[in-house]
Coordinates of N, CA, C and O and ligand atoms in Angstrom, one line a residue:
M1 N 0.9 -1.2 0.0 CA 0.0 0.0 0.0 C 0.9 1.3 0.0 O 1.7 1.4 0.9
A2 N 0.7 2.1 -1.0 CA 1.6 3.2 -1.2 C 1.6 4.2 0.0 O 2.7 4.7 0.3
D3 N 0.5 4.4 0.7 CA 0.5 5.4 1.7 C 0.7 4.7 3.1 O 0.4 5.4 4.1
C4 N 1.2 3.5 3.2 CA 1.3 2.8 4.5 C 2.8 2.9 4.9 O 3.7 2.5 4.2
L5 N 3.0 3.5 6.1 CA 4.4 3.7 6.6 C 5.2 2.4 6.6 O 6.3 2.4 6.2
F6 N 4.6 1.3 7.2 CA 5.4 0.1 7.3 C 5.6 -0.6 6.0 O 6.6 -1.3 5.8
C7 N 4.7 -0.5 5.0 CA 4.9 -1.0 3.7 C 6.1 -0.2 3.1 O 7.0 -0.8 2.4
N8 N 6.2 1.1 3.3 CA 7.3 1.9 2.8 C 8.7 1.5 3.5 O 9.7 1.5 2.9
I9 N 8.6 1.2 4.8 CA 9.8 0.7 5.5 C 10.2 -0.6 4.9 O 11.4 -0.9 4.7
A10 N 9.2 -1.5 4.7 CA 9.5 -2.9 4.2 C 10.2 -2.8 2.8 O 11.1 -3.6 2.5
A11 N 9.8 -1.8 2.0 CA 10.3 -1.6 0.7 C 11.6 -0.8 0.7 O 12.2 -0.6 -0.4
G12 N 12.0 -0.3 1.8 CA 13.3 0.4 1.9 C 13.1 1.9 1.4 O 14.1 2.6 1.3
K13 N 11.9 2.3 1.3 CA 11.7 3.7 0.8 C 11.7 4.7 2.0 O 11.9 5.9 1.8
V14 N 11.5 4.2 3.2 CA 11.6 4.9 4.5 C 12.7 4.2 5.3 O 12.6 3.0 5.4
P15 N 13.7 5.0 5.8 CA 14.8 4.3 6.5 C 14.3 3.7 7.8 O 13.4 4.2 8.5
S16 N 15.0 2.7 8.3 CA 14.7 2.1 9.6 C 16.0 1.5 10.2 O 17.0 1.3 9.4
N17 N 16.0 1.4 11.5 CA 17.2 0.8 12.1 C 17.0 -0.8 12.1 O 16.4 -1.3 13.0
K18 N 17.4 -1.4 11.0 CA 17.1 -2.8 10.7 C 17.8 -3.8 11.6 O 19.0 -3.6 11.8
L19 N 17.1 -4.7 12.1 CA 17.7 -5.8 12.9 C 17.8 -7.1 12.1 O 18.7 -7.9 12.3
Y20 N 16.8 -7.4 11.3 CA 16.7 -8.6 10.5 C 15.8 -8.5 9.3 O 14.8 -7.7 9.4
E21 N 16.1 -9.2 8.3 CA 15.2 -9.2 7.1 C 15.3 -10.5 6.4 O 16.4 -11.1 6.3
D22 N 14.2 -11.0 5.9 CA 14.2 -12.1 4.9 C 13.1 -11.8 3.9 O 12.6 -10.7 3.8
D23 N 12.8 -12.8 3.1 CA 11.8 -12.6 2.0 C 10.4 -12.3 2.5 O 9.6 -11.6 1.9
Q24 N 10.1 -12.7 3.8 CA 8.8 -12.5 4.3 C 8.6 -11.4 5.4 O 7.6 -10.8 5.5
L25 N 9.7 -11.2 6.1 CA 9.7 -10.4 7.3 C 10.7 -9.3 7.4 O 11.8 -9.4 6.8
L26 N 10.4 -8.3 8.2 CA 11.5 -7.3 8.5 C 11.3 -7.0 10.0 O 10.2 -6.9 10.5
A27 N 12.5 -7.0 10.7 CA 12.5 -6.6 12.1 C 13.3 -5.3 12.2 O 14.4 -5.2 11.6
F28 N 12.8 -4.3 12.9 CA 13.6 -3.0 13.1 C 13.3 -2.5 14.4 O 12.2 -2.7 15.0
Y29 N 14.2 -1.6 14.9 CA 14.0 -1.1 16.3 C 12.9 0.0 16.2 O 12.9 0.8 15.3
D30 N 12.1 0.0 17.3 CA 11.1 1.0 17.5 C 11.7 2.4 17.7 O 12.7 2.6 18.4
L31 N 11.1 3.4 17.0 CA 11.6 4.8 17.1 C 11.4 5.4 18.5 O 12.2 6.3 18.9
N32 N 10.5 4.9 19.2 CA 10.2 5.4 20.6 C 10.2 4.2 21.6 O 9.1 3.8 22.0
P33 N 11.4 3.7 21.9 CA 11.5 2.5 22.6 C 10.9 2.6 24.0 O 11.1 3.6 24.7
Q34 N 10.2 1.5 24.4 CA 9.5 1.5 25.7 C 10.3 0.5 26.7 O 9.8 0.2 27.8
A35 N 11.4 0.0 26.2 CA 12.2 -0.9 27.0 C 13.6 -0.9 26.4 O 13.8 -0.4 25.3
P36 N 14.6 -1.3 27.2 CA 16.0 -1.3 26.6 C 16.1 -2.1 25.3 O 16.9 -1.7 24.4
V37 N 15.4 -3.1 25.1 CA 15.2 -3.7 23.8 C 13.8 -3.6 23.4 O 12.9 -4.0 24.1
H38 N 13.5 -2.9 22.3 CA 12.1 -2.8 21.7 C 12.2 -2.7 20.2 O 12.7 -1.7 19.6
F39 N 11.9 -3.9 19.6 CA 11.9 -3.9 18.2 C 10.5 -4.3 17.7 O 9.7 -4.9 18.4
L40 N 10.3 -4.1 16.4 CA 9.0 -4.5 15.7 C 9.3 -5.5 14.7 O 10.3 -5.4 14.0
V41 N 8.4 -6.5 14.5 CA 8.5 -7.4 13.4 C 7.3 -7.3 12.6 O 6.1 -7.3 13.1
I42 N 7.5 -7.1 11.3 CA 6.3 -6.9 10.4 C 6.4 -7.9 9.2 O 7.5 -8.2 8.8
P43 N 5.3 -8.3 8.7 CA 5.3 -9.0 7.4 C 5.5 -8.0 6.3 O 5.1 -6.9 6.4
K44 N 6.3 -8.4 5.3 CA 6.5 -7.5 4.2 C 5.2 -7.2 3.4 O 5.0 -6.1 2.9
K45 N 4.3 -8.2 3.4 CA 3.0 -8.0 2.7 C 2.1 -7.2 3.6 O 2.1 -7.5 4.9
H46 N 1.3 -6.4 3.1 CA 0.4 -5.6 3.9 C -0.8 -6.4 4.4 O -1.5 -7.1 3.7
I47 N -0.9 -6.4 5.8 CA -2.0 -7.0 6.5 C -2.4 -5.9 7.5 O -1.6 -5.4 8.2
D48 N -3.7 -5.5 7.5 CA -4.2 -4.4 8.3 C -3.8 -4.6 9.8 O -3.4 -3.7 10.5
S49 N -4.2 -5.8 10.3 CA -4.0 -6.0 11.8 C -4.2 -7.5 12.0 O -4.7 -8.2 11.1
A50 N -4.1 -7.9 13.3 CA -4.3 -9.3 13.6 C -5.8 -9.7 13.5 O -6.1 -10.8 13.4
A51 N -6.6 -8.6 13.4 CA -8.1 -8.9 13.3 C -8.5 -9.5 11.9 O -9.6 -10.1 11.8
V52 N -7.6 -9.4 10.9 CA -8.0 -10.0 9.6 C -7.2 -11.2 9.3 O -7.2 -11.7 8.1
L53 N -6.4 -11.8 10.2 CA -5.7 -13.0 10.0 C -6.6 -14.2 9.8 O -7.7 -14.2 10.4
T54 N -6.2 -15.1 9.0 CA -7.0 -16.3 8.7 C -6.0 -17.5 8.9 O -4.8 -17.4 9.1
E55 N -6.6 -18.7 8.8 CA -5.9 -20.0 8.9 C -4.7 -20.0 7.9 O -3.7 -20.6 8.2
E56 N -4.9 -19.4 6.8 CA -3.9 -19.4 5.7 C -2.6 -18.6 6.1 O -1.6 -18.8 5.5
D57 N -2.7 -17.8 7.2 CA -1.6 -17.0 7.6 C -0.7 -17.8 8.7 O 0.3 -17.3 9.2
A58 N -1.2 -19.1 9.0 CA -0.5 -19.8 10.0 C 1.0 -20.0 9.7 O 1.9 -19.8 10.6
P59 N 1.5 -20.3 8.5 CA 2.9 -20.4 8.3 C 3.7 -19.1 8.5 O 4.8 -19.1 9.1
L60 N 3.1 -18.0 8.1 CA 3.7 -16.7 8.3 C 3.8 -16.4 9.8 O 4.9 -16.0 10.2
L61 N 2.8 -16.7 10.5 CA 2.8 -16.4 12.0 C 3.8 -17.3 12.7 O 4.5 -16.9 13.6
G62 N 3.9 -18.6 12.2 CA 4.9 -19.5 12.8 C 6.3 -18.9 12.6 O 7.2 -18.9 13.5
H63 N 6.5 -18.4 11.4 CA 7.8 -17.8 11.0 C 8.1 -16.6 11.9 O 9.2 -16.3 12.3
V64 N 7.1 -15.8 12.1 CA 7.2 -14.6 12.9 C 7.7 -15.0 14.3 O 8.7 -14.4 14.8
F65 N 7.0 -15.9 14.9 CA 7.4 -16.3 16.3 C 8.7 -17.0 16.4 O 9.5 -16.8 17.4
A66 N 9.0 -17.8 15.4 CA 10.4 -18.5 15.4 C 11.5 -17.5 15.2 O 12.5 -17.6 15.8
T67 N 11.2 -16.4 14.4 CA 12.2 -15.4 14.2 C 12.4 -14.6 15.4 O 13.5 -14.2 15.8
I68 N 11.3 -14.3 16.1 CA 11.4 -13.5 17.4 C 12.2 -14.3 18.4 O 13.1 -13.8 19.1
A69 N 12.0 -15.6 18.5 CA 12.7 -16.4 19.4 C 14.2 -16.4 19.1 O 15.1 -16.3 20.0
K70 N 14.5 -16.5 17.8 CA 15.9 -16.5 17.4 C 16.6 -15.1 17.7 O 17.7 -15.1 18.2
L71 N 15.9 -14.0 17.4 CA 16.5 -12.7 17.6 C 16.7 -12.5 19.1 O 17.7 -11.9 19.5
C72 N 15.7 -12.9 19.9 CA 15.8 -12.6 21.4 C 16.9 -13.4 21.9 O 17.7 -12.9 22.8
K73 N 17.2 -14.6 21.4 CA 18.3 -15.4 21.9 C 19.6 -14.7 21.5 O 20.5 -14.6 22.3
E74 N 19.7 -14.2 20.2 CA 20.9 -13.5 19.8 C 21.1 -12.3 20.6 O 22.3 -11.9 20.8
L75 N 20.1 -11.6 21.0 CA 20.2 -10.3 21.7 C 20.4 -10.6 23.2 O 20.6 -9.6 24.0
G76 N 20.4 -11.8 23.6 CA 20.6 -12.1 25.1 C 19.5 -11.7 26.0 O 19.7 -11.3 27.1
C77 N 18.3 -11.9 25.5 CA 17.1 -11.6 26.3 C 16.8 -12.8 27.2 O 15.7 -13.3 27.1
D78 N 17.7 -13.1 28.0 CA 17.6 -14.3 28.8 C 16.6 -14.3 29.9 O 16.1 -15.3 30.4
G79 N 16.3 -13.1 30.3 CA 15.3 -12.9 31.4 C 13.8 -13.0 30.9 O 12.9 -13.0 31.7
G80 N 13.7 -13.1 29.6 CA 12.3 -13.2 29.1 C 12.0 -12.0 28.2 O 12.8 -11.0 28.1
Y81 N 10.9 -12.0 27.7 CA 10.4 -10.8 26.8 C 8.9 -10.9 26.6 O 8.3 -11.8 27.0
R82 N 8.4 -9.8 26.1 CA 7.0 -9.7 25.8 C 6.7 -9.5 24.3 O 7.4 -8.6 23.7
V83 N 5.8 -10.2 23.7 CA 5.4 -9.9 22.4 C 3.9 -9.4 22.4 O 3.1 -10.0 23.0
V84 N 3.7 -8.3 21.7 CA 2.4 -7.6 21.8 C 2.0 -7.2 20.4 O 2.9 -6.7 19.6
T85 N 0.8 -7.4 20.0 CA 0.3 -6.8 18.8 C -1.0 -6.1 19.1 O -2.0 -6.6 19.7
N86 N -1.0 -4.8 18.9 CA -2.2 -3.9 19.2 C -3.1 -4.0 18.1 O -2.7 -3.9 16.9
V87 N -4.4 -4.1 18.4 CA -5.4 -4.2 17.3 C -6.5 -3.1 17.5 O -7.1 -3.0 18.6
G88 N -6.6 -2.2 16.5 CA -7.7 -1.3 16.5 C -7.6 -0.2 17.5 O -6.6 -0.1 18.2
E89 N -8.6 0.7 17.6 CA -8.5 1.9 18.4 C -8.4 1.5 19.9 O -7.5 2.0 20.6
D90 N -9.2 0.6 20.4 CA -9.2 0.2 21.8 C -7.9 -0.5 22.1 O -7.4 -0.4 23.3
G91 N -7.3 -1.2 21.2 CA -6.0 -1.9 21.4 C -4.8 -1.0 21.3 O -3.7 -1.4 21.6
G92 N -5.1 0.3 20.9 CA -4.0 1.2 20.8 C -3.1 1.1 19.6 O -1.9 1.5 19.6
Q93 N -3.7 0.6 18.5 CA -2.9 0.5 17.2 C -2.9 1.8 16.5 O -3.9 2.4 16.1
S94 N -1.6 2.3 16.3 CA -1.5 3.6 15.6 C -1.1 3.4 14.2 O -1.3 4.3 13.3
V95 N -0.3 2.3 13.9 CA 0.1 2.1 12.5 C -0.7 0.9 12.0 O -0.7 -0.2 12.5
K96 N -1.5 1.1 10.9 CA -2.5 0.1 10.4 C -1.8 -0.9 9.5 O -2.3 -1.2 8.4
H97 N -0.7 -1.5 9.9 CA 0.0 -2.6 9.2 C 0.4 -3.5 10.3 O 1.1 -3.1 11.3
L98 N 0.0 -4.8 10.2 CA 0.3 -5.8 11.3 C 1.7 -5.7 11.8 O 2.7 -5.7 10.9
H99 N 1.9 -5.6 13.1 CA 3.3 -5.6 13.6 C 3.3 -6.1 15.0 O 2.3 -6.0 15.7
F100 N 4.4 -6.8 15.4 CA 4.6 -7.4 16.7 C 5.6 -6.6 17.4 O 6.8 -6.5 16.9
H101 N 5.3 -6.0 18.5 CA 6.3 -5.4 19.4 C 7.0 -6.5 20.2 O 6.3 -7.4 20.7
V102 N 8.3 -6.4 20.3 CA 9.1 -7.3 21.2 C 9.8 -6.4 22.2 O 10.6 -5.5 21.8
L103 N 9.5 -6.6 23.5 CA 10.1 -5.7 24.5 C 10.8 -6.6 25.5 O 10.4 -7.7 25.9
A104 N 12.0 -6.2 25.9 CA 12.9 -7.0 26.7 C 13.9 -6.2 27.5 O 14.0 -5.0 27.3
K105 N 14.5 -6.8 28.5 CA 15.6 -6.3 29.3 C 15.2 -5.3 30.3 O 15.9 -4.4 30.7
R106 N 13.9 -5.4 30.7 CA 13.4 -4.8 31.9 C 12.2 -5.6 32.4 O 11.6 -6.3 31.6
S107 N 11.9 -5.5 33.7 CA 10.7 -6.2 34.2 C 9.5 -5.5 33.7 O 9.3 -4.2 34.0
L108 N 8.5 -6.1 33.1 CA 7.4 -5.5 32.5 C 6.1 -5.8 33.4 O 5.9 -6.9 33.8
A109 N 5.4 -4.7 33.6 CA 4.2 -4.8 34.5 C 3.1 -5.5 33.8 O 3.0 -5.5 32.5
W110 N 2.2 -6.1 34.6 CA 1.0 -6.7 34.1 C -0.1 -6.5 35.1 O 0.2 -6.7 36.3
P111 N -1.3 -6.1 34.8 CA -1.8 -5.8 33.4 C -1.4 -4.5 32.9 O -1.0 -3.6 33.6
P112 N -1.4 -4.4 31.5 CA -1.1 -3.1 30.9 C -2.1 -2.0 31.2 O -3.2 -2.3 31.6
G113 N -1.7 -0.8 31.0 CA -2.6 0.3 31.3 C -3.7 0.5 30.2 O -3.7 -0.1 29.2
Ligands
AMP1 P1 1.2 0.7 17.6 O1 0.9 1.9 18.4 O2 1.0 -0.6 18.2 O3 0.6 0.8 16.2 O4 2.8 0.8 17.3 C1 3.4 1.5 16.3 C2 4.8 1.7 16.8 O5 5.6 2.1 15.6 C3 5.1 2.7 17.9 O6 5.7 2.1 19.0 C4 6.0 3.7 17.2 O7 7.0 4.2 18.1 C5 6.6 2.9 16.1 N1 7.0 3.7 14.9 C6 6.3 4.7 14.3 N2 7.0 5.1 13.2 C7 8.2 4.4 13.2 C8 9.4 4.4 12.4 N3 9.5 5.2 11.3 N4 10.4 3.6 12.7 C9 10.3 2.8 13.8 N5 9.2 2.7 14.6 C10 8.2 3.5 14.3
ZN2 ZN1 1.4 -1.7 4.9

């Protein structure tokens, strides 16, 4: 989608602090980090949010979580981490392209605000 920020980041048209890339995914550091480690994982193809995922997206989602596990291991997130995807207005989604926040290297409160 031409006017989608994360599509433009995935296409390399908008710069990002890239952590990982393959044919399906891009991982890059969040511009406004909420933890010592805070990166985003996005599918390169445009998906509005987790609300429109279907069974057909299962391989992609498996790849997302396997990649997150690999990156967190490489980054030494031994104390654990949190994976969050915000959906819609009440979920606090500001960028309408599916993305997974990965937060680590501090103790994270629960429940969220
Ligand atoms: P959400 O509020 O769940 O939609 O998350 C969007 C996230 O994208 C926020 O944490 C922003 O800080 C982050 N963000 C917005 N623009 C950029 C950008 N150009 N590069 C990296 N992260 C960004
Ligand atoms: Zn997009």
